[in-house]
XYZ file of C-alpha atoms in Angstrom:
586
model
C 0.000 0.000 0.000
C 1.404 3.396 -0.999
C 2.070 5.849 1.837
C -0.414 8.451 0.587
C -3.025 6.013 -0.708
C -6.496 6.634 0.730
C -7.675 3.842 3.008
C -11.273 4.124 4.294
C -11.529 3.768 8.062
C -15.173 2.671 8.029
C -17.564 0.861 5.720
C -21.243 1.533 5.026
C -23.644 -1.336 4.354
C -27.203 -0.893 3.095
C -30.257 -2.346 4.841
C -33.817 -2.073 3.496
C -36.685 -0.835 5.680
C -40.417 -0.287 5.317
C -41.163 3.184 6.770
C -39.777 6.671 6.377
C -36.929 6.628 8.864
C -35.911 3.109 7.817
C -35.619 3.767 4.098
C -32.144 2.936 2.882
C -31.018 2.143 6.445
C -27.278 1.672 6.806
C -24.902 -0.081 9.171
C -21.456 1.431 9.784
C -18.456 -0.840 10.309
C -15.273 0.876 11.592
C -11.800 -0.623 11.059
C -9.733 0.242 14.115
C -6.753 -1.805 12.915
C -6.497 0.534 9.934
C -6.648 3.517 12.289
C -3.592 2.229 14.170
C -1.730 1.386 10.966
C -2.458 4.775 9.441
C -1.888 7.119 12.370
C 0.067 5.143 14.948
C 0.465 7.403 17.980
C -0.653 10.556 16.151
C -4.086 10.505 17.772
C -5.999 13.551 19.053
C -6.766 14.464 22.645
C -10.139 13.336 24.024
C -12.086 15.255 26.694
C -14.645 13.147 28.571
C -17.506 14.726 30.544
C -19.307 12.676 33.207
C -22.453 14.351 34.567
C -24.210 13.992 37.913
C -26.609 16.134 39.902
C -27.856 14.514 43.130
C -25.813 12.201 45.398
C -29.006 10.690 46.849
C -30.507 9.693 43.501
C -27.149 9.058 41.826
C -24.865 7.582 44.516
C -21.163 8.588 44.425
C -20.138 4.937 44.207
C -21.897 4.705 40.838
C -20.317 7.979 39.668
C -16.866 6.763 40.698
C -17.295 3.492 38.791
C -18.264 5.415 35.651
C -15.269 7.772 35.961
C -12.840 4.882 36.486
C -14.250 3.083 33.437
C -13.625 6.205 31.337
C -10.048 6.440 32.552
C -9.410 2.818 31.544
C -9.875 3.213 27.779
C -7.359 1.560 25.490
C -5.956 4.957 24.540
C -2.784 6.919 25.354
C -3.436 8.187 28.911
C -1.669 11.492 28.287
C -4.322 12.273 25.665
C -7.315 11.500 27.897
C -8.878 14.135 30.195
C -11.880 13.193 32.345
C -14.083 15.943 33.834
C -16.863 15.447 36.396
C -19.783 17.876 36.204
C -21.571 17.822 39.574
C -24.560 20.156 39.506
C -25.269 19.248 43.138
C -21.818 20.366 44.331
C -21.745 17.410 46.725
C -18.860 17.108 49.185
C -19.578 13.377 49.342
C -19.040 13.040 45.601
C -15.895 15.177 45.842
C -14.292 12.964 48.502
C -15.387 9.845 46.631
C -13.470 11.157 43.625
C -10.360 11.650 45.775
C -10.567 8.009 46.821
C -11.128 7.006 43.201
C -7.953 8.844 42.188
C -5.967 6.708 44.621
C -7.687 3.495 43.548
C -7.057 4.292 39.874
C -3.323 3.773 40.454
C -4.131 0.097 40.992
C -7.186 -0.333 38.789
C -5.904 1.171 35.541
C -2.714 -0.962 35.318
C -4.846 -4.000 36.150
C -7.255 -3.186 33.273
C -4.455 -2.712 30.762
C -2.532 -5.805 31.840
C -5.498 -8.192 31.709
C -7.552 -6.323 29.056
C -10.481 -6.046 31.450
C -13.990 -5.442 30.067
C -16.234 -3.942 31.326
C -13.889 -1.347 32.811
C -16.213 -0.355 35.659
C -14.896 -2.055 38.834
C -18.383 -2.744 40.178
C -19.617 -4.208 36.875
C -16.448 -6.262 36.371
C -16.469 -7.886 39.812
C -20.233 -8.420 39.648
C -19.991 -10.327 36.368
C -16.806 -12.095 37.395
C -18.498 -13.450 40.527
C -21.385 -14.970 38.569
C -21.181 -18.490 37.129
C -19.849 -18.894 33.572
C -31.013 10.453 32.580
C -29.132 13.139 34.847
C -29.266 16.416 34.205
C -27.755 17.563 30.950
C -24.084 18.366 30.956
C -23.691 22.178 31.007
C -21.807 24.320 28.507
C -19.453 25.456 31.334
C -17.702 22.039 31.195
C -16.940 22.731 27.531
C -15.456 26.173 28.285
C -13.260 25.062 31.182
C -11.929 22.042 29.299
C -10.886 24.349 26.468
C -8.519 26.095 28.888
C -7.120 22.929 30.468
C -6.905 20.174 27.852
C -8.792 21.491 24.813
C -9.260 18.070 23.223
C -10.724 18.358 19.714
C -13.057 15.425 20.467
C -15.497 15.474 23.406
C -17.282 12.447 24.865
C -20.231 13.024 27.179
C -21.899 10.371 29.336
C -24.413 10.298 32.163
C -23.018 9.235 35.513
C -24.697 5.820 35.295
C -23.371 5.021 31.793
C -20.059 3.282 32.324
C -17.696 2.311 29.522
C -18.166 -1.282 28.436
C -15.868 -1.321 25.400
C -12.233 -0.231 25.659
C -12.118 0.460 21.904
C -15.031 2.934 21.734
C -12.768 5.961 21.319
C -10.963 4.326 18.407
C -14.286 3.391 16.803
C -15.345 7.038 16.823
C -11.978 8.208 15.523
C -12.386 5.910 12.533
C -15.171 8.302 11.575
C -13.598 11.643 12.517
C -10.165 10.801 11.073
C -11.290 9.252 7.787
C -9.359 11.313 5.246
C -12.152 11.492 2.678
C -15.378 11.789 4.686
C -14.314 12.383 8.295
C -14.472 16.186 8.151
C -18.222 16.039 7.422
C -19.215 14.621 10.810
C -20.092 16.700 13.862
C -20.850 13.856 16.270
C -20.918 10.070 16.538
C -23.720 8.589 18.629
C -23.543 5.183 20.360
C -26.672 3.280 21.507
C -28.104 3.786 24.978
C -27.937 0.265 26.412
C -28.514 -1.090 29.921
C -26.952 -3.818 32.019
C -29.871 -4.435 34.399
C -32.612 -5.473 31.975
C -34.608 -8.562 32.869
C -34.865 -11.507 30.477
C -38.156 -10.294 29.018
C -37.480 -6.573 29.599
C -40.481 -6.058 31.886
C -40.586 -2.260 31.319
C -39.631 -2.228 27.638
C -36.569 -0.074 28.271
C -34.258 -1.519 25.636
C -35.657 0.440 22.651
C -34.709 -2.709 20.807
C -36.420 -2.002 17.474
C -35.684 1.733 17.549
C -31.952 1.213 18.038
C -31.564 -1.807 15.784
C -33.678 -0.528 12.889
C -34.983 3.026 13.090
C -31.794 4.839 14.085
C -29.910 3.141 11.252
C -32.519 4.634 8.933
C -31.898 8.081 10.386
C -28.187 7.509 9.800
C -28.826 7.030 6.095
C -31.035 10.095 5.791
C -28.903 12.791 7.405
C -27.792 11.277 10.683
C -29.177 10.155 14.064
C -30.296 12.609 16.718
C -28.151 13.288 19.788
C -29.626 11.376 22.758
C -27.684 13.058 25.567
C -25.192 10.352 26.503
C -22.644 8.045 24.863
C -21.866 10.603 22.165
C -18.516 11.753 20.726
C -18.571 15.374 19.523
C -16.251 17.415 17.373
C -15.519 20.371 19.654
C -15.771 22.906 16.833
C -19.201 21.630 15.762
C -20.488 21.751 19.329
C -19.178 25.272 19.819
C -21.148 26.734 16.937
C -18.882 26.411 13.888
C -20.651 25.817 10.575
C -19.465 23.054 8.293
C -17.592 24.264 5.221
C -17.335 21.867 2.324
C -13.713 22.592 1.416
C -12.484 22.961 4.991
C -10.017 20.330 6.176
C -9.548 19.787 9.887
C -6.347 17.882 10.718
C -6.845 16.224 14.100
C -3.237 15.011 14.055
C -1.983 18.579 14.507
C -3.956 18.991 17.721
C -2.124 16.434 19.837
C -0.419 18.852 22.223
C -3.242 21.214 23.035
C -2.926 21.436 26.806
C -2.572 25.000 27.990
C 0.670 25.892 29.743
C -0.349 28.338 32.481
C 0.520 28.637 36.139
C -1.940 26.667 38.289
C -3.116 29.727 40.206
C -3.764 31.721 37.022
C -5.511 28.749 35.393
C -7.715 28.346 38.468
C -8.791 31.986 38.368
C -9.499 31.771 34.651
C -11.649 28.676 35.130
C -13.621 30.370 37.922
C -14.520 33.174 35.531
C -15.549 30.709 32.826
C -17.676 28.775 35.320
C -19.474 31.812 36.740
C -23.222 32.168 36.236
C -22.835 35.585 34.640
C -20.246 34.623 32.015
C -22.886 33.587 29.484
C -24.897 36.812 29.716
C -25.143 38.562 26.351
C -23.267 35.746 24.603
C -24.304 32.980 22.210
C -23.679 30.245 24.804
C -26.875 28.247 25.227
C -28.243 29.628 21.944
C -25.686 28.772 19.265
C -22.728 27.467 21.272
C -22.691 24.438 23.543
C -25.956 22.912 24.712
C -29.141 24.747 23.699
C -30.973 25.772 26.888
C -34.651 25.991 27.734
C -35.922 22.491 26.919
C -36.228 19.263 28.931
C -34.808 17.599 25.794
C -31.773 19.866 25.356
C -29.886 17.029 23.697
C -32.383 16.770 20.834
C -32.277 20.525 20.137
C -28.483 20.591 20.363
C -28.083 17.720 17.898
C -30.587 19.297 15.522
C -28.719 22.610 15.683
C -25.433 20.897 14.850
C -27.040 19.151 11.882
C -28.597 22.420 10.698
C -25.102 23.890 10.612
C -24.524 21.344 7.838
C -22.651 18.779 9.968
C -23.545 15.129 9.551
C -23.851 12.631 12.367
C -23.313 8.882 12.505
C -24.634 5.981 14.557
C -22.149 3.318 15.648
C -23.416 0.088 17.162
C -20.448 -2.243 17.746
C -20.967 -5.898 18.579
C -19.908 -5.202 22.166
C -21.946 -2.350 23.648
C -19.937 0.825 24.003
C -21.750 1.992 27.154
C -24.076 0.387 29.683
C -26.345 2.210 32.097
C -29.120 1.674 34.636
C -32.702 1.278 33.384
C -35.702 2.207 35.582
C -36.782 -0.655 37.833
C -40.193 0.698 38.879
C -43.125 1.616 36.678
C -43.379 5.151 38.073
C -39.695 5.820 37.312
C -40.324 4.751 33.722
C -43.467 6.848 33.299
C -41.897 9.971 34.796
C -38.805 9.548 32.621
C -40.892 9.239 29.461
C -43.051 12.177 30.475
C -39.895 14.309 30.555
C -38.659 12.993 27.219
C -41.957 13.381 25.357
C -42.640 16.755 26.928
C -39.241 17.935 25.733
C -39.868 16.591 22.237
C -43.267 18.273 22.001
C -41.863 21.589 23.214
C -39.216 21.388 20.502
C -41.903 20.815 17.856
C -43.883 23.838 19.079
C -40.835 26.116 19.264
C -38.726 27.928 16.693
C -36.626 24.738 16.572
C -39.458 22.752 14.945
C -37.538 20.496 12.519
C -39.952 21.206 9.664
C -39.208 24.939 9.817
C -35.805 25.226 11.505
C -34.351 22.516 9.298
C -35.796 23.878 6.050
C -33.129 23.763 3.315
C -30.580 22.738 5.971
C -31.245 19.041 6.482
C -33.021 16.501 4.213
C -36.821 16.426 4.217
C -36.830 12.768 5.284
C -34.755 13.621 8.357
C -37.065 16.518 9.258
C -40.086 14.225 9.016
C -38.315 11.537 11.041
C -37.638 14.059 13.827
C -41.345 14.908 13.834
C -42.275 11.267 14.388
C -40.489 11.468 17.762
C -41.464 15.075 18.496
C -45.140 14.115 18.251
C -44.995 11.047 20.487
C -47.006 12.935 23.114
C -49.833 13.568 20.626
C -50.363 9.783 20.426
C -52.170 10.016 23.756
C -55.304 11.360 22.045
C -55.818 8.472 19.623
C -54.860 5.876 22.222
C -57.243 7.261 24.845
C -60.020 7.210 22.254
C -59.509 3.507 21.512
C -59.200 2.640 25.196
C -62.257 4.586 26.403
C -64.811 5.195 23.645
C -65.339 1.637 22.241
C -65.834 0.324 25.777
C -68.415 2.944 26.748
C -70.220 2.587 23.406
C -70.348 -1.153 23.961
C -72.131 -0.616 27.266
C -74.479 1.875 25.614
C -75.162 -0.427 22.682
C -73.581 1.808 20.041
C -71.632 0.013 17.331
C -68.441 1.609 16.004
C -67.074 -1.033 13.643
C -68.515 -3.115 10.778
C -70.358 -6.317 11.576
C -68.338 -9.516 11.633
C -70.468 -10.808 8.760
C -69.775 -7.721 6.654
C -66.929 -7.754 4.109
C -65.957 -4.314 5.416
C -64.530 -6.001 8.485
C -61.673 -7.370 6.385
C -59.665 -4.098 6.139
C -59.811 -3.712 9.936
C -58.767 -7.314 10.477
C -55.986 -7.087 7.902
C -54.492 -3.882 9.347
C -54.643 -5.160 12.933
C -53.191 -8.574 12.128
C -50.482 -7.467 9.693
C -49.308 -4.610 11.897
C -48.922 -6.737 15.015
C -47.465 -9.693 13.113
C -44.854 -7.435 11.515
C -44.162 -5.765 14.877
C -43.630 -9.157 16.524
C -41.393 -10.301 13.672
C -39.249 -7.176 13.959
C -38.946 -7.595 17.711
C -37.876 -11.227 17.456
C -35.458 -10.403 14.612
C -33.845 -7.799 16.860
C -33.166 -10.431 19.520
C -36.245 -10.092 21.705
C -38.613 -12.719 23.072
C -42.368 -13.159 22.653
C -42.985 -12.199 26.286
C -40.627 -9.274 25.785
C -42.781 -8.095 22.869
C -45.925 -8.416 25.003
C -44.276 -6.341 27.731
C -43.193 -3.790 25.147
C -46.759 -3.430 23.830
C -48.063 -3.094 27.390
C -45.592 -0.344 28.206
C -46.443 1.585 25.041
C -50.097 1.545 26.134
C -49.211 2.643 29.676
C -46.956 5.449 28.446
C -49.448 6.746 25.899
C -52.290 6.954 28.419
C -50.227 8.548 31.201
C -46.771 9.907 30.346
C -47.815 11.302 26.967
C -51.055 12.718 28.360
C -49.301 14.554 31.192
C -46.550 15.704 28.826
C -49.136 17.249 26.500
C -50.934 18.899 29.412
C -47.720 20.304 30.901
C -46.641 21.646 27.513
C -49.948 23.469 27.078
C -49.639 24.973 30.564
C -46.095 26.095 29.799
C -47.167 27.737 26.564
C -49.904 29.581 28.468
C -47.417 30.684 31.115
C -48.862 28.610 33.970
C -45.937 26.207 34.316
C -42.164 26.536 34.524
C -39.474 24.360 33.003
C -38.407 21.595 35.400
C -35.947 18.728 35.111
C -36.759 15.546 37.042
C -33.845 13.215 37.727
C -34.580 9.496 37.545
C -33.361 7.769 40.691
C -30.639 5.159 40.177
C -31.074 3.434 43.567
C -33.703 1.045 44.944
C -34.170 -1.002 48.086
C -33.605 -4.747 48.164
C -37.294 -5.724 48.017
C -37.929 -3.639 44.904
C -34.844 -5.070 43.209
C -35.953 -8.599 44.054
C -39.417 -8.063 42.571
C -37.825 -6.497 39.491
C -35.636 -9.562 38.989
C -38.790 -11.693 39.243
C -40.380 -9.493 36.531
C -43.168 -8.174 38.757
C -44.353 -4.686 37.842
C -43.712 -2.300 40.724
C -46.537 0.062 41.719
C -46.327 0.589 45.488
C -46.951 4.362 45.661
C -49.777 6.754 44.886
C -49.638 8.749 41.669
C -52.161 10.410 39.335
C -50.651 8.250 36.602
C -51.649 5.099 38.490
C -55.158 6.524 39.037
C -55.552 6.760 35.256
C -54.058 3.319 34.549
C -56.264 1.622 37.132
C -59.419 3.459 36.047
C -58.926 2.547 32.387
C -58.199 -1.076 33.312
C -61.367 -1.414 35.418
C -63.417 0.415 32.781
C -62.502 -2.184 30.145
C -63.050 -5.002 32.629
C -66.590 -3.738 33.273
C -67.144 -3.339 29.541
C -66.054 -6.949 28.960
C -68.356 -8.213 31.736
C -71.243 -6.260 30.187
C -70.556 -7.770 26.762
C -70.319 -11.303 28.137
C -73.594 -10.751 29.997
C -75.337 -9.680 26.776
C -74.076 -12.723 24.909
C -74.749 -15.371 27.579
C -78.039 -14.175 29.095
C -79.815 -13.830 25.754
C -79.057 -17.060 23.945
C -81.385 -16.239 21.084
C -79.629 -12.917 20.474
C -76.093 -14.037 21.373
C -74.872 -14.523 17.816
C -76.472 -11.263 16.739
C -74.626 -9.406 19.532
C -71.338 -11.045 18.545
C -71.913 -10.171 14.921
C -72.732 -6.557 15.686
C -70.202 -5.856 18.440
C -67.534 -8.475 17.747
C -64.649 -6.079 17.095
C -65.509 -3.903 20.104
C -65.705 -6.957 22.361
C -62.392 -8.224 20.991
C -60.771 -4.826 21.616
C -62.003 -4.804 25.218
C -60.741 -8.340 25.808
C -57.323 -7.455 24.358
C -57.105 -4.441 26.683
C -58.135 -6.621 29.630
C -55.359 -9.070 28.737
C -52.805 -6.267 28.525
C -53.937 -4.991 31.916
C -53.694 -8.330 33.770
C -50.720 -7.096 35.876
C -52.830 -4.069 36.894
C -55.692 -6.303 38.100
C -53.215 -8.425 40.034
C -51.799 -5.306 41.684
C -55.288 -3.976 42.467
C -56.948 -7.097 43.879
C -54.578 -10.027 44.455
C -51.017 -9.014 45.337
C -50.055 -8.681 48.996
C -46.467 -7.455 48.663
C -45.360 -3.818 48.990
C -45.338 -3.437 45.224
C -49.123 -3.757 44.951
C -51.387 -0.885 43.993
C -52.136 1.318 47.040
C -55.670 0.936 48.447
C -56.484 4.591 47.808
C -55.761 4.117 44.094
C -57.971 1.011 44.025
C -60.927 2.795 45.622
C -60.636 5.877 43.421
C -60.312 3.880 40.216
C -63.385 1.756 41.013
C -65.443 4.872 41.743
C -64.262 6.679 38.598
C -64.874 3.624 36.381
C -68.373 3.000 37.810
C -69.228 6.667 37.402
C -68.107 6.629 33.764
C -70.113 3.472 33.052
C -73.205 4.916 34.741
C -73.027 8.120 32.734
C -72.490 6.151 29.518
C -75.506 3.903 30.080
C -77.911 6.580 31.222
């Protein structure tokens, strides 16, 4: 091979898909051996930001394990700089980091000598002993790092997302340092994966189909969105620079970028950069760094980078690059998704709406794909209609669908069957199980009738000026009983919440509707077949919803553990459901 011959550092393979953001889906395959052959030790500096906010919800031991895993990358240590962003300013976290610095003198040589993976001490010893959403990282960590290490590549992770693949940095550099296409990319996004999922993923947290199919489609049509963690950024792109077609950015020339200043002077400079008033009357938070003012700041930031003509790429190596902690209670999941969907909807209703903000800046298909996620919250309206109206009409004797004997029932049957059969096939193809698919469908129903509903309501209140922006941190700790029930794949209720009031009321409403339908069929034998013919689809829909809600009925009436539905929720839901049925009938 000639010295100056171009050698691609990654390969793109085409995959066909059926819907908009899966058209022409692609899979990227980086070649890290070529990276080493081509550049040797001429690799750029990497700045890593680990973010935490509350030592009670995000224990320092977890933060320390994440930081140590970042320090243990298979990468020249003199070119790695790890920063901890602690919005809580916790002394406990600070002293834990001091202890971690001492432990790293033993842990890092151990990792390199034995090629340890995962590189988190807690995760490594946990797996070795077995038989064979944080607040967004602030722009001030960007500014301070530019004065200390100034690495041209920035990696950001949440405090619970430890490094699981020692080669992740090199994978991303195969993109940034590709001599033909590398200068086009502003960030490289890795999947958000979890190490505590149950066998059948009881809360549907894996985003299995989204990450195995949909995001690859986004990659082919302009690039994936930024999801807030596990993402490598080009510093210039993140700091507001627009992509220029003929501009060439040589990362090799930025190896020795650390600033040579006296410690005292550097400390004073960093204090100024970190002050709350530094950003006043500047473009920080508007065009530079993270875009402020949204619960989903990551989505807006990624969109802004793409609208400055930078591309993005999705890398999904065989070994997960990062592993985090998924919610282990239902309320944690619903609150988390409320925040996400609320943020997405606020983006759609703001000046950053992809359809308008991305006009003539990013491809139409990518703008439409963004909207599919931005409008998740709006799904609550259609879902609530199908959960509530057919049931009440059944009790009232109002038919909504064609008769079973009518040929017009065939389109309904075809759409329902083909959609769910294809959905199941996709899920199994992506490595899931049948029970996992059932759990996934259940969680989509729960989220659409609670999280999405509250997200829509909160967004409307915010637009009217009756609500302020708030960021809710998902707790990363749980007591032993909750963890045990989670491992047994029992849905955790256990506390009162308006979301549980809605779930329980809807479940009982469909149970009453099913009982009413069965009564009509069995008590009037001469009219039984006529009732089935006229209301067959509505009865089937109610029975499907009852089946989906079986864990809710168990929690309401049969479970005796602390994870059951609180009695107050049971009483309220029965009253609300009976009231709705009474009003519907009379």
